[in-house]
């Protein structure tokens, strides 16, 4: 009995040992992990059902009822509540009830728009899937991180986000950035091994944690915890619900509304005083003043703006551009320089070997498929080149019936596809020559080396940039023998690489050596084997996109780590440069930022191609451009590009080949990696800002016209005046639907034909303020003029009929504002071709508004509440005609030079 209890206690004690302290064999047995083959599909599905998806449960979002109540926090709503209370106090039951109804309707509209904006953002997040490389059923595959389960074997390399908590069992110079978890700003070394049970989190060097990033090296690990059973999941409950920070545009709109409130309050006080002195009832003037304040300030401005931004982001997502931050949408339209990588962005990133050039012989791809490298190269030369292509390579390809599945870097998969086409057995060679150690490729060293245990003995294989590999070579393989690499031979091979690159090929050098005891580095005293020339065709859509950038006043600068000759060849094909005389700035010619002279900065500012550039030099380049007041968009895909992506005004990461680190640092992710998508995003950014500007101008001009009508009628003590409920009704009908319709306008054809707007440019500049005052003046004149026209023509000699005059004033103001939406189109285009006239949602909005008017006109209680009396056909004609006349006058007036200093 005692023995049984002892065994039971031993098992319990073992289960209490933390993951970092258990021996690897015991931990893997506990997790049911197979480090050779990984889990089977059936076992993985079973565990997924048992453990649940690998997701962090988000903190509860704001409930709908709280979102609805939030709509009543506005000071303007409080003013309306006071007005309703005053109406009930004076037993004006109808007016009080109507004001309450208006408050609720406004709240429902605000709630709907905010709810829709939230749904748009939620939908956007689902469009950014994160994948993980995992061994399942003996092969490496990519799956979404949500489907990872404990016991899975994952492969991680520089740039990857750790998808779950995992125990490391193999690593090569692996470092992880754990600042998001531990606060440690410096990447920490990670390596397999056992640690003591009391090792603190920050020192658990054999564990990788969900949400952290691999910054260097690569490794394999077994998943120990997923979802809420990770260190990240354990602290998730400490994070409260955080609201989206206001964008700069929203802050501008809020500040703008605040200034309008102050101006309006001053005017309201004057109008109230004049009305009381003129003998009008205090209650009527009080309600009129409150309604006037609401009419003058577009309280839904920021909500409509947020919805327009969110919907714009969704539209971009459908075009393969994921914008991660609302504020980035605003900045997009002001971009003046795009710094773009070459490979995969300007080109297809579909690498194919086109040529082999070696000391023992050459081979170039031809239409004759039977002409294989093995026939042109000595056997030893060919064999070494194939070993370099297959063994010094971390990528995987799987040949299917119709296609080849590729996992990894396109250059490496291009080498593997080449070997596969030549009949090489990739898996067999890798099993015969297992990898012992590795120096991973980095953007600084531009070389990769691996050590393998082969039937010949320990061999090192290396590949990388031609100049870097040749600098590491002391010998060259000439057929069957090794010859000395003389300075003259090195220069000759550099010239050969230059020649290949100038024809548009991406050139990679390959080298090898027998491991020599006492050698300090894998990359010293290498034997040069030859050059691989790979072709990466330019994307067909890019030349047109670059021309579009030029027309839009946007400079395109190629910043690449590739060979300068290859960069110049592609730049010439795409139209980035126009001649071979164009200056190409090399990374080795770029001094550190602190040592830059004025001449260097001027050269950088004028150059269109930068080659062999390091990530740090990208950062310096952005700083120089920004010093010249440029708004810079920078593309990046590697872990070392993250600082430059953060520094740029718009960081643009690649969705296909980009690392998770780069995507996390970026403002925007291109799902297709195409440069043309950047141009699409900039265009959409301009359209979104133009649309916001359109509905701001529309709302302000409409509300100012209401203010002017009421002020003039009050100050002149005319026989008619708008009722408070009529003002509120006008705002409900003419403000909401047309403004929303303007927010989804497609954009005019000239949107990419004017220079980028300065970032400090206000939403409403001086020219646009002049337009707003002009628009409001015409609408005001048409509205009051319609009353006088009806009185002195249709009803001449009948005397003043205040009720009829009020109705004409009311409906004319509605129609002038509804038709005014068509004046928000481009000035340069004929009326019927403007983007607003072609926007079907504008027509739907106007039709809906007119339908609401007709419907409510049939309901007797509504007519009574709004003080509406029957009107003759002629009076309706006057109101509609005045609206159309105002639209025509504004359309003609907009073409005056006084209003045409800026584009619409």
PDB file of N, CA, C and O in Angstrom, residues 473-517:
ATOM      1  N   UNK A 473      36.413  33.477 -50.667  1.00  0.00           N
ATOM      2  CA  UNK A 473      37.003  32.358 -51.394  1.00  0.00           C
ATOM      3  C   UNK A 473      38.513  32.523 -51.559  1.00  0.00           C
ATOM      4  O   UNK A 473      38.999  33.573 -51.996  1.00  0.00           O
ATOM      5  N   UNK A 474      39.230  31.447 -51.253  1.00  0.00           N
ATOM      6  CA  UNK A 474      40.682  31.402 -51.478  1.00  0.00           C
ATOM      7  C   UNK A 474      41.024  30.547 -52.689  1.00  0.00           C
ATOM      8  O   UNK A 474      42.151  30.602 -53.205  1.00  0.00           O
ATOM      9  N   UNK A 475      40.037  29.747 -53.138  1.00  0.00           N
ATOM     10  CA  UNK A 475      40.256  28.848 -54.267  1.00  0.00           C
ATOM     11  C   UNK A 475      39.037  28.882 -55.184  1.00  0.00           C
ATOM     12  O   UNK A 475      37.980  29.409 -54.826  1.00  0.00           O
ATOM     13  N   UNK A 476      39.195  28.300 -56.360  1.00  0.00           N
ATOM     14  CA  UNK A 476      38.054  28.121 -57.258  1.00  0.00           C
ATOM     15  C   UNK A 476      38.133  26.726 -57.862  1.00  0.00           C
ATOM     16  O   UNK A 476      39.227  26.192 -58.090  1.00  0.00           O
ATOM     17  N   UNK A 477      36.943  26.148 -58.092  1.00  0.00           N
ATOM     18  CA  UNK A 477      36.860  24.797 -58.649  1.00  0.00           C
ATOM     19  C   UNK A 477      36.839  24.901 -60.168  1.00  0.00           C
ATOM     20  O   UNK A 477      35.873  25.386 -60.752  1.00  0.00           O
ATOM     21  N   UNK A 478      37.891  24.444 -60.784  1.00  0.00           N
ATOM     22  CA  UNK A 478      37.994  24.484 -62.243  1.00  0.00           C
ATOM     23  C   UNK A 478      37.921  23.054 -62.765  1.00  0.00           C
ATOM     24  O   UNK A 478      38.932  22.351 -62.858  1.00  0.00           O
ATOM     25  N   UNK A 479      36.699  22.634 -63.038  1.00  0.00           N
ATOM     26  CA  UNK A 479      36.501  21.263 -63.495  1.00  0.00           C
ATOM     27  C   UNK A 479      36.620  20.299 -62.341  1.00  0.00           C
ATOM     28  O   UNK A 479      35.734  20.200 -61.496  1.00  0.00           O
ATOM     29  N   UNK A 480      37.729  19.562 -62.290  1.00  0.00           N
ATOM     30  CA  UNK A 480      37.916  18.553 -61.260  1.00  0.00           C
ATOM     31  C   UNK A 480      38.887  19.007 -60.166  1.00  0.00           C
ATOM     32  O   UNK A 480      39.027  18.330 -59.150  1.00  0.00           O
ATOM     33  N   UNK A 481      39.587  20.115 -60.389  1.00  0.00           N
ATOM     34  CA  UNK A 481      40.641  20.514 -59.449  1.00  0.00           C
ATOM     35  C   UNK A 481      40.403  21.905 -58.886  1.00  0.00           C
ATOM     36  O   UNK A 481      39.712  22.732 -59.486  1.00  0.00           O
ATOM     37  N   UNK A 482      40.993  22.141 -57.726  1.00  0.00           N
ATOM     38  CA  UNK A 482      40.938  23.446 -57.090  1.00  0.00           C
ATOM     39  C   UNK A 482      42.144  24.287 -57.515  1.00  0.00           C
ATOM     40  O   UNK A 482      43.291  23.822 -57.465  1.00  0.00           O
ATOM     41  N   UNK A 483      41.880  25.516 -57.927  1.00  0.00           N
ATOM     42  CA  UNK A 483      42.949  26.438 -58.309  1.00  0.00           C
ATOM     43  C   UNK A 483      42.944  27.628 -57.352  1.00  0.00           C
ATOM     44  O   UNK A 483      41.935  27.921 -56.699  1.00  0.00           O
ATOM     45  N   UNK A 484      44.057  28.322 -57.304  1.00  0.00           N
ATOM     46  CA  UNK A 484      44.187  29.477 -56.422  1.00  0.00           C
ATOM     47  C   UNK A 484      43.290  30.614 -56.927  1.00  0.00           C
ATOM     48  O   UNK A 484      43.239  30.888 -58.133  1.00  0.00           O
ATOM     49  N   UNK A 485      42.579  31.277 -56.001  1.00  0.00           N
ATOM     50  CA  UNK A 485      41.769  32.450 -56.349  1.00  0.00           C
ATOM     51  C   UNK A 485      42.668  33.683 -56.257  1.00  0.00           C
ATOM     52  O   UNK A 485      42.924  34.214 -55.180  1.00  0.00           O
ATOM     53  N   UNK A 486      43.196  34.103 -57.393  1.00  0.00           N
ATOM     54  CA  UNK A 486      44.065  35.276 -57.423  1.00  0.00           C
ATOM     55  C   UNK A 486      43.227  36.552 -57.439  1.00  0.00           C
ATOM     56  O   UNK A 486      42.040  36.520 -57.791  1.00  0.00           O
ATOM     57  N   UNK A 487      43.811  37.687 -57.069  1.00  0.00           N
ATOM     58  CA  UNK A 487      43.066  38.958 -57.161  1.00  0.00           C
ATOM     59  C   UNK A 487      42.528  39.201 -58.569  1.00  0.00           C
ATOM     60  O   UNK A 487      41.420  39.716 -58.728  1.00  0.00           O
ATOM     61  N   UNK A 488      43.308  38.826 -59.584  1.00  0.00           N
ATOM     62  CA  UNK A 488      42.862  39.017 -60.957  1.00  0.00           C
ATOM     63  C   UNK A 488      41.643  38.153 -61.258  1.00  0.00           C
ATOM     64  O   UNK A 488      40.673  38.597 -61.896  1.00  0.00           O
ATOM     65  N   UNK A 489      41.678  36.897 -60.768  1.00  0.00           N
ATOM     66  CA  UNK A 489      40.538  35.997 -60.999  1.00  0.00           C
ATOM     67  C   UNK A 489      39.301  36.497 -60.263  1.00  0.00           C
ATOM     68  O   UNK A 489      38.180  36.432 -60.797  1.00  0.00           O
ATOM     69  N   UNK A 490      39.498  37.002 -59.056  1.00  0.00           N
ATOM     70  CA  UNK A 490      38.365  37.531 -58.286  1.00  0.00           C
ATOM     71  C   UNK A 490      37.718  38.701 -59.021  1.00  0.00           C
ATOM     72  O   UNK A 490      36.492  38.791 -59.119  1.00  0.00           O
ATOM     73  N   UNK A 491      38.544  39.603 -59.549  1.00  0.00           N
ATOM     74  CA  UNK A 491      38.014  40.750 -60.300  1.00  0.00           C
ATOM     75  C   UNK A 491      37.292  40.280 -61.562  1.00  0.00           C
ATOM     76  O   UNK A 491      36.256  40.844 -61.935  1.00  0.00           O
ATOM     77  N   UNK A 492      37.821  39.255 -62.191  1.00  0.00           N
ATOM     78  CA  UNK A 492      37.175  38.743 -63.409  1.00  0.00           C
ATOM     79  C   UNK A 492      35.801  38.161 -63.108  1.00  0.00           C
ATOM     80  O   UNK A 492      34.839  38.368 -63.867  1.00  0.00           O
ATOM     81  N   UNK A 493      35.687  37.437 -61.991  1.00  0.00           N
ATOM     82  CA  UNK A 493      34.388  36.860 -61.641  1.00  0.00           C
ATOM     83  C   UNK A 493      33.406  37.925 -61.154  1.00  0.00           C
ATOM     84  O   UNK A 493      32.205  37.806 -61.391  1.00  0.00           O
ATOM     85  N   UNK A 494      33.903  38.964 -60.524  1.00  0.00           N
ATOM     86  CA  UNK A 494      33.027  40.092 -60.161  1.00  0.00           C
ATOM     87  C   UNK A 494      32.507  40.770 -61.425  1.00  0.00           C
ATOM     88  O   UNK A 494      31.330  41.161 -61.491  1.00  0.00           O
ATOM     89  N   UNK A 495      33.356  40.898 -62.425  1.00  0.00           N
ATOM     90  CA  UNK A 495      32.928  41.493 -63.696  1.00  0.00           C
ATOM     91  C   UNK A 495      31.897  40.609 -64.383  1.00  0.00           C
ATOM     92  O   UNK A 495      30.933  41.099 -64.995  1.00  0.00           O
ATOM     93  N   UNK A 496      32.091  39.278 -64.286  1.00  0.00           N
ATOM     94  CA  UNK A 496      31.115  38.354 -64.878  1.00  0.00           C
ATOM     95  C   UNK A 496      29.754  38.480 -64.183  1.00  0.00           C
ATOM     96  O   UNK A 496      28.704  38.463 -64.843  1.00  0.00           O
ATOM     97  N   UNK A 497      29.782  38.603 -62.843  1.00  0.00           N
ATOM     98  CA  UNK A 497      28.535  38.791 -62.093  1.00  0.00           C
ATOM     99  C   UNK A 497      27.863  40.100 -62.492  1.00  0.00           C
ATOM    100  O   UNK A 497      26.634  40.171 -62.634  1.00  0.00           O
ATOM    101  N   UNK A 498      28.676  41.136 -62.698  1.00  0.00           N
ATOM    102  CA  UNK A 498      28.141  42.434 -63.130  1.00  0.00           C
ATOM    103  C   UNK A 498      27.478  42.316 -64.493  1.00  0.00           C
ATOM    104  O   UNK A 498      26.396  42.867 -64.730  1.00  0.00           O
ATOM    105  N   UNK A 499      28.116  41.588 -65.399  1.00  0.00           N
ATOM    106  CA  UNK A 499      27.582  41.392 -66.739  1.00  0.00           C
ATOM    107  C   UNK A 499      26.243  40.663 -66.698  1.00  0.00           C
ATOM    108  O   UNK A 499      25.282  41.036 -67.395  1.00  0.00           O
ATOM    109  N   UNK A 500      26.164  39.607 -65.882  1.00  0.00           N
ATOM    110  CA  UNK A 500      24.913  38.861 -65.762  1.00  0.00           C
ATOM    111  C   UNK A 500      23.814  39.732 -65.157  1.00  0.00           C
ATOM    112  O   UNK A 500      22.668  39.714 -65.614  1.00  0.00           O
ATOM    113  N   UNK A 501      24.165  40.494 -64.129  1.00  0.00           N
ATOM    114  CA  UNK A 501      23.172  41.339 -63.453  1.00  0.00           C
ATOM    115  C   UNK A 501      22.658  42.430 -64.375  1.00  0.00           C
ATOM    116  O   UNK A 501      21.475  42.798 -64.322  1.00  0.00           O
ATOM    117  N   UNK A 502      23.546  42.961 -65.255  1.00  0.00           N
ATOM    118  CA  UNK A 502      23.125  44.041 -66.146  1.00  0.00           C
ATOM    119  C   UNK A 502      22.096  43.568 -67.163  1.00  0.00           C
ATOM    120  O   UNK A 502      21.390  44.378 -67.761  1.00  0.00           O
ATOM    121  N   UNK A 503      21.997  42.254 -67.368  1.00  0.00           N
ATOM    122  CA  UNK A 503      20.971  41.715 -68.272  1.00  0.00           C
ATOM    123  C   UNK A 503      19.661  41.434 -67.542  1.00  0.00           C
ATOM    124  O   UNK A 503      18.728  40.896 -68.127  1.00  0.00           O
ATOM    125  N   UNK A 504      19.623  41.770 -66.242  1.00  0.00           N
ATOM    126  CA  UNK A 504      18.394  41.622 -65.472  1.00  0.00           C
ATOM    127  C   UNK A 504      18.335  40.380 -64.617  1.00  0.00           C
ATOM    128  O   UNK A 504      17.308  40.116 -63.980  1.00  0.00           O
ATOM    129  N   UNK A 505      19.421  39.604 -64.573  1.00  0.00           N
ATOM    130  CA  UNK A 505      19.435  38.385 -63.767  1.00  0.00           C
ATOM    131  C   UNK A 505      19.792  38.699 -62.314  1.00  0.00           C
ATOM    132  O   UNK A 505      20.585  39.607 -62.041  1.00  0.00           O
ATOM    133  N   UNK A 506      19.218  37.947 -61.399  1.00  0.00           N
ATOM    134  CA  UNK A 506      19.637  38.002 -60.009  1.00  0.00           C
ATOM    135  C   UNK A 506      20.758  36.981 -59.859  1.00  0.00           C
ATOM    136  O   UNK A 506      20.579  35.800 -60.138  1.00  0.00           O
ATOM    137  N   UNK A 507      21.913  37.445 -59.409  1.00  0.00           N
ATOM    138  CA  UNK A 507      23.111  36.608 -59.402  1.00  0.00           C
ATOM    139  C   UNK A 507      23.428  36.154 -57.988  1.00  0.00           C
ATOM    140  O   UNK A 507      23.524  36.964 -57.062  1.00  0.00           O
ATOM    141  N   UNK A 508      23.577  34.837 -57.835  1.00  0.00           N
ATOM    142  CA  UNK A 508      23.942  34.232 -56.554  1.00  0.00           C
ATOM    143  C   UNK A 508      25.206  33.397 -56.764  1.00  0.00           C
ATOM    144  O   UNK A 508      25.272  32.593 -57.705  1.00  0.00           O
ATOM    145  N   UNK A 509      26.188  33.611 -55.916  1.00  0.00           N
ATOM    146  CA  UNK A 509      27.422  32.824 -56.011  1.00  0.00           C
ATOM    147  C   UNK A 509      27.338  31.635 -55.072  1.00  0.00           C
ATOM    148  O   UNK A 509      26.741  31.712 -53.990  1.00  0.00           O
ATOM    149  N   UNK A 510      27.968  30.520 -55.478  1.00  0.00           N
ATOM    150  CA  UNK A 510      28.001  29.314 -54.658  1.00  0.00           C
ATOM    151  C   UNK A 510      29.438  28.896 -54.381  1.00  0.00           C
ATOM    152  O   UNK A 510      30.329  29.072 -55.221  1.00  0.00           O
ATOM    153  N   UNK A 511      29.662  28.375 -53.157  1.00  0.00           N
ATOM    154  CA  UNK A 511      31.009  27.945 -52.788  1.00  0.00           C
ATOM    155  C   UNK A 511      30.907  26.779 -51.808  1.00  0.00           C
ATOM    156  O   UNK A 511      29.829  26.477 -51.273  1.00  0.00           O
ATOM    157  N   UNK A 512      32.049  26.137 -51.561  1.00  0.00           N
ATOM    158  CA  UNK A 512      32.068  24.985 -50.652  1.00  0.00           C
ATOM    159  C   UNK A 512      33.475  24.838 -50.090  1.00  0.00           C
ATOM    160  O   UNK A 512      34.420  25.522 -50.506  1.00  0.00           O
ATOM    161  N   UNK A 513      33.632  23.892 -49.157  1.00  0.00           N
ATOM    162  CA  UNK A 513      34.965  23.497 -48.689  1.00  0.00           C
ATOM    163  C   UNK A 513      34.834  22.250 -47.820  1.00  0.00           C
ATOM    164  O   UNK A 513      33.767  21.984 -47.243  1.00  0.00           O
ATOM    165  N   UNK A 514      35.891  21.497 -47.753  1.00  0.00           N
ATOM    166  CA  UNK A 514      35.978  20.414 -46.780  1.00  0.00           C
ATOM    167  C   UNK A 514      36.254  21.048 -45.426  1.00  0.00           C
ATOM    168  O   UNK A 514      37.063  21.976 -45.316  1.00  0.00           O
ATOM    169  N   UNK A 515      35.527  20.602 -44.383  1.00  0.00           N
ATOM    170  CA  UNK A 515      35.753  21.189 -43.066  1.00  0.00           C
ATOM    171  C   UNK A 515      37.192  20.898 -42.616  1.00  0.00           C
ATOM    172  O   UNK A 515      37.671  19.764 -42.675  1.00  0.00           O
ATOM    173  N   UNK A 516      37.871  21.935 -42.175  1.00  0.00           N
ATOM    174  CA  UNK A 516      39.244  21.817 -41.715  1.00  0.00           C
ATOM    175  C   UNK A 516      39.272  22.075 -40.220  1.00  0.00           C
ATOM    176  O   UNK A 516      38.741  23.087 -39.745  1.00  0.00           O
ATOM    177  N   UNK A 517      39.835  21.168 -39.478  1.00  0.00           N
ATOM    178  CA  UNK A 517      39.933  21.358 -38.041  1.00  0.00           C
ATOM    179  C   UNK A 517      40.755  22.595 -37.747  1.00  0.00           C
ATOM    180  O   UNK A 517      41.799  22.824 -38.357  1.00  0.00           O
TER     181      UNK A 517
END
